[in-house]
Coordinates of C-alpha atoms in Angstrom, one line a residue:
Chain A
X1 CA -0.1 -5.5 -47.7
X2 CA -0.5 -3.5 -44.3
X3 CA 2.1 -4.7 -41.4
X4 CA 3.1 -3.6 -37.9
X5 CA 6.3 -3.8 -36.7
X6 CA 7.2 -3.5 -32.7
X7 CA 10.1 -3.9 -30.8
X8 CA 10.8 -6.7 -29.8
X9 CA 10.8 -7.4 -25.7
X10 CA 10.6 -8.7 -23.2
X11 CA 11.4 -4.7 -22.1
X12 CA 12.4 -5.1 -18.2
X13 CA 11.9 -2.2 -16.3
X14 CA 12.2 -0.8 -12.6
X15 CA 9.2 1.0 -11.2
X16 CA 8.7 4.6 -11.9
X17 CA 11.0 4.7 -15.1
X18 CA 10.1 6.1 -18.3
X19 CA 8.8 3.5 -21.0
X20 CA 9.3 3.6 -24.5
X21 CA 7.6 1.0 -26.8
X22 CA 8.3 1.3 -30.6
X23 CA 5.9 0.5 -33.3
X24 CA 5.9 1.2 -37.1
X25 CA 3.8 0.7 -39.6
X26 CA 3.4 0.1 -43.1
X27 CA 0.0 1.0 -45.3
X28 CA -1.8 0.8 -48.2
X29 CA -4.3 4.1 -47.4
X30 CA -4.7 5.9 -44.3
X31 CA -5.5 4.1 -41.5
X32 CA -6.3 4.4 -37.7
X33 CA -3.7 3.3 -35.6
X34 CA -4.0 1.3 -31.8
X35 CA -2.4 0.4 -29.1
X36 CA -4.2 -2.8 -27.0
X37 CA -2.9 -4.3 -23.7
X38 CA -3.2 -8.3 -22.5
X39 CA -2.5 -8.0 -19.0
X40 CA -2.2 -11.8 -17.9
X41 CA -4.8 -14.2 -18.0
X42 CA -7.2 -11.7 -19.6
X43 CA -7.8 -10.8 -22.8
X44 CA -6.8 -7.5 -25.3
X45 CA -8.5 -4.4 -24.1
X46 CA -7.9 -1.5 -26.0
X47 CA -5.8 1.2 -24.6
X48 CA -6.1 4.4 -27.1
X49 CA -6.4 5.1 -30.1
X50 CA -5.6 8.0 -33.1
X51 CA -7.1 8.0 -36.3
X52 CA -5.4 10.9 -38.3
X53 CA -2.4 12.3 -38.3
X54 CA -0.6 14.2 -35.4
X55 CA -3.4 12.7 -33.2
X56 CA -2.3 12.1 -30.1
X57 CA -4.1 9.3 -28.1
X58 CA -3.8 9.2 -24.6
X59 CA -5.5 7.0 -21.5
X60 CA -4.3 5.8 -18.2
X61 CA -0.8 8.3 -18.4
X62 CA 0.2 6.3 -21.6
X63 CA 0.2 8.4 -24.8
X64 CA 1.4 7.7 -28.5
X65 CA 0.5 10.2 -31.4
X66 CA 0.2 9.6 -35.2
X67 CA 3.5 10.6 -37.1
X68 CA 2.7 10.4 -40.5
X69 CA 5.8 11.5 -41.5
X70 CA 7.5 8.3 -39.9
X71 CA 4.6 6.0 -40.1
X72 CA 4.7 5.7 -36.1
X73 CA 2.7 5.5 -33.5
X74 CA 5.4 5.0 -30.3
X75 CA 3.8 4.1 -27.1
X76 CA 5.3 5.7 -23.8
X77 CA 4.7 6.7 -20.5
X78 CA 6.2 8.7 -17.8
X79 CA 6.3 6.5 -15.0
X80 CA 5.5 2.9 -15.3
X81 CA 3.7 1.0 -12.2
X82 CA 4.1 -2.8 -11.2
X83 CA 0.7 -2.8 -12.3
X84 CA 1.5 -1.9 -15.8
X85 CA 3.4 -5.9 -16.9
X86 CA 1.4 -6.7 -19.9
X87 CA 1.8 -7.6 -23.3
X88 CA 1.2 -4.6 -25.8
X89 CA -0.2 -4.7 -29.3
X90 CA 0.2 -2.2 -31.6
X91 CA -2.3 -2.1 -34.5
X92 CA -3.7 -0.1 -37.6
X93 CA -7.1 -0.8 -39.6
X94 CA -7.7 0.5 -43.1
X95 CA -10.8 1.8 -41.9
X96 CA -11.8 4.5 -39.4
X97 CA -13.9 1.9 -37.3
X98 CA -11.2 -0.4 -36.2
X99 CA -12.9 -3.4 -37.8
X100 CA -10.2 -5.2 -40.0
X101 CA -7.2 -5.1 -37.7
X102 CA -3.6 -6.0 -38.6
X103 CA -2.1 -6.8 -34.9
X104 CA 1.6 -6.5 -34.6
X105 CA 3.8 -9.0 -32.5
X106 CA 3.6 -7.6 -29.1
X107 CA 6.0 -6.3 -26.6
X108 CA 6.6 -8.1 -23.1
X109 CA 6.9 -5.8 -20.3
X110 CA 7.6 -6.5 -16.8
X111 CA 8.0 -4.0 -14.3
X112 CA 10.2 -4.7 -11.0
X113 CA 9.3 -3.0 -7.9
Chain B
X1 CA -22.1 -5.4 -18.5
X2 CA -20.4 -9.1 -18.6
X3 CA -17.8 -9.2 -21.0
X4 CA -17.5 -11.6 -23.7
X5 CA -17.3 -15.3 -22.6
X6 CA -15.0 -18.2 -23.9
X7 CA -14.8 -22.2 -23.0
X8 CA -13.3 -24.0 -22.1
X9 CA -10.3 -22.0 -21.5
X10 CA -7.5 -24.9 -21.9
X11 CA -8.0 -27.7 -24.5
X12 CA -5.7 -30.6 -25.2
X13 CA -6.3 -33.0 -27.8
X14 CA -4.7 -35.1 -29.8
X15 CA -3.9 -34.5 -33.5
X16 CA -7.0 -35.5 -36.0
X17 CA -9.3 -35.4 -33.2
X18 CA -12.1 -32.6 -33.4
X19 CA -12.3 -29.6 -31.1
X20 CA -14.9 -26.8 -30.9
X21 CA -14.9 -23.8 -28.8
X22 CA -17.4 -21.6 -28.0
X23 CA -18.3 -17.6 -27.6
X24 CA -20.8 -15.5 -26.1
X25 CA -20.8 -12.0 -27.1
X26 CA -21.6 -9.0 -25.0
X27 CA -25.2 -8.6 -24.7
X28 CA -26.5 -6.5 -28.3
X29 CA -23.7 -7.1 -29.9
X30 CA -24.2 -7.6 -33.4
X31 CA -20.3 -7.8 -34.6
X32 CA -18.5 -11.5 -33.7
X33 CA -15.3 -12.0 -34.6
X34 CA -12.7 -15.2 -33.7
X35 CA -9.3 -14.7 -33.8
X36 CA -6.3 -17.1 -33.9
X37 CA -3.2 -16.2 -32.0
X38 CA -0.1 -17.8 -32.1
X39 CA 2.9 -17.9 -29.6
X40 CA 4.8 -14.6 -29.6
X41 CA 2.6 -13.2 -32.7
X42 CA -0.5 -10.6 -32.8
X43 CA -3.8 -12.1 -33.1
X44 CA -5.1 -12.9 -36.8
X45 CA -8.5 -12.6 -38.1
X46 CA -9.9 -15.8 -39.0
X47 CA -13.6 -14.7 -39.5
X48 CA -16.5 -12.0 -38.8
X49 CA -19.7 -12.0 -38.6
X50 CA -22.5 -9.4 -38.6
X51 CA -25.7 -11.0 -37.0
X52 CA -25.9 -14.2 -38.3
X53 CA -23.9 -13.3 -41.5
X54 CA -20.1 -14.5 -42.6
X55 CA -18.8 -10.9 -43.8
X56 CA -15.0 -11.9 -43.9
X57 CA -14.3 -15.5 -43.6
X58 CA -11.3 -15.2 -46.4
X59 CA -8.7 -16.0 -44.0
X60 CA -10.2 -18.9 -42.3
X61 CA -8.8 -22.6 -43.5
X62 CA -12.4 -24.2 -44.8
X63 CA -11.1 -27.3 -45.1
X64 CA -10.3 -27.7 -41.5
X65 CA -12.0 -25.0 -40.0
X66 CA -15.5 -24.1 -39.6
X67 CA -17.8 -21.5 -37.5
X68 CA -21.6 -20.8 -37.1
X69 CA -23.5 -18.0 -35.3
X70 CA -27.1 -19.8 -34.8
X71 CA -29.7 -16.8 -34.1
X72 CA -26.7 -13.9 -34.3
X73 CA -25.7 -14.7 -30.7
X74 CA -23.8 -17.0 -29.3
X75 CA -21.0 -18.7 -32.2
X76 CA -18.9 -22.1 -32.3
X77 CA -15.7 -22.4 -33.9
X78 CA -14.8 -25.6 -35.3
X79 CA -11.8 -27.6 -36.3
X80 CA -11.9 -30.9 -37.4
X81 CA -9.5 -32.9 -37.7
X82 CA -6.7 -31.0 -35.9
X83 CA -3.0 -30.5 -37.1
X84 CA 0.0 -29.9 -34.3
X85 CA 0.2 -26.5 -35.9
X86 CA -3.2 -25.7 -35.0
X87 CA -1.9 -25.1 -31.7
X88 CA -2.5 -21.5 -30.2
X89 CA -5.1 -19.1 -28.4
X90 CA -8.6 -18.9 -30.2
X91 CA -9.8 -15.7 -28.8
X92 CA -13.3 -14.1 -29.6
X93 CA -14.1 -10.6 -30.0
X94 CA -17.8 -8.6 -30.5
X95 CA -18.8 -5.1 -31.0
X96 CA -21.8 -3.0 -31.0
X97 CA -21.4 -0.9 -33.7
X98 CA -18.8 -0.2 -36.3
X99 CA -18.1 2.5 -34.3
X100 CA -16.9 0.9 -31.2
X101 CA -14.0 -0.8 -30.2
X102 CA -13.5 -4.5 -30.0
X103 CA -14.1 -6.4 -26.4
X104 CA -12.1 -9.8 -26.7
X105 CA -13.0 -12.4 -24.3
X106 CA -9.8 -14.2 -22.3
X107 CA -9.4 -16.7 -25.3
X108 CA -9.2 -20.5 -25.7
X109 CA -5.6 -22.1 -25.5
X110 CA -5.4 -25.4 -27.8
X111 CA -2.8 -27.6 -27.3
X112 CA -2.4 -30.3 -30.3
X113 CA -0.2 -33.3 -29.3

């Protein structure tokens, strides 16, 4: 079956450093791939998305794009903010509409000012 | 637009007591969905519905678990009687399209003691 797999956190980091967050995937077909952020006390909100390969989805200065090759869809950003502690979710759906998600773990991070 | 709306937020009840929570969708949003999400996991589909119709309900526990959406609005999650390991967020999700992203509400923490 599909799966998403994400490194696993907490991931500590001091304001203004680059941020990695890794995330594979395993699928079935060819499916769109996610990234949603729980900052606390809220709910998911999704935070871009790519639905083909070598798409590169982008929003707020984060960016991942669609490896095929690698099944991966890393998340990063240049230079994180306090602002930006959240839980991450990484995600793919079978379908191009995002409708039948399969969430991975999430990754903790916590920015220090 | 309001987002979508969950109560009660916290819930703590006993084990084989009944709980039910309760989600309003975004305002013409024809696409409900309640997820389960436990500690230090991704969220997990329990069931969709479009309008008033259960379209995926395959991973929802039905001898436990149950769910209506009365007039394709507002939908009640159900469990009855609870296990300890029913314990997690319940967290609610609509769409207007099945082009669209998700919008998750902030979620419903059980407790089961």
């Amino acid at each position: 079956g599909n799966s998403v797999t994400q490194m696993e956190g907490p991931v500590t980091l001091s304001e203004e450093a680059f941020l990695t967050i890794n995330c594979t995937y395993t699928a079935t077909g060819y499916p769109s791939l996610f990234w949603y952020v729980q900052y606390p006390g809220e709910g998911l909100q999704l935070l871009l998305k790519a639905t083909k390969a070598d798409d590169k989805g982008s929003n707020k200065g984060f960016e991942a794009t669609y490896r095929k090759e690698t099944t991966s869809f890393h998340l990063e950003k240049g230079s994180v903010q306090v602002s930006d502690s959240a839980v991450y979710f990484c995600a793919l759906s079978e379908d191009n509409y995002g409708q039948n998600f399969v969430f991975g773990p999430g990754t903790r991070l916590s920015v220090l000012p | 637009e309001a987002g979508v709306v969950q109560s009660p937020r916290y819930k703590i009840i006993e084990k084989k007591q009944p709980v039910a929570f309760w989600c309003n969708p975004i305002s013409g949003h024809n696409t409900l969905y309640w997820y389960r999400q436990n500690l230090g996991q991704g969220p997990e589909l329990l069931i969709r519905y479009e309008n008033e119709e259960a379209v995926d309900d395959s991973q929802l526990p039905k001898d436990r678990f149950s769910a209506e959406r009365l007039k394709g609005v507002d939908s009640t999650l159900k469990i009855q009687p609870a296990e300890l390991g029913d314990s997690a967020v319940y967290l609610c999700a609509s769409s207007s399209s099945l082009d669209s992203p998700l919008h998750f509400g902030n979620g419903t923490r059980l407790t089961v003691t």
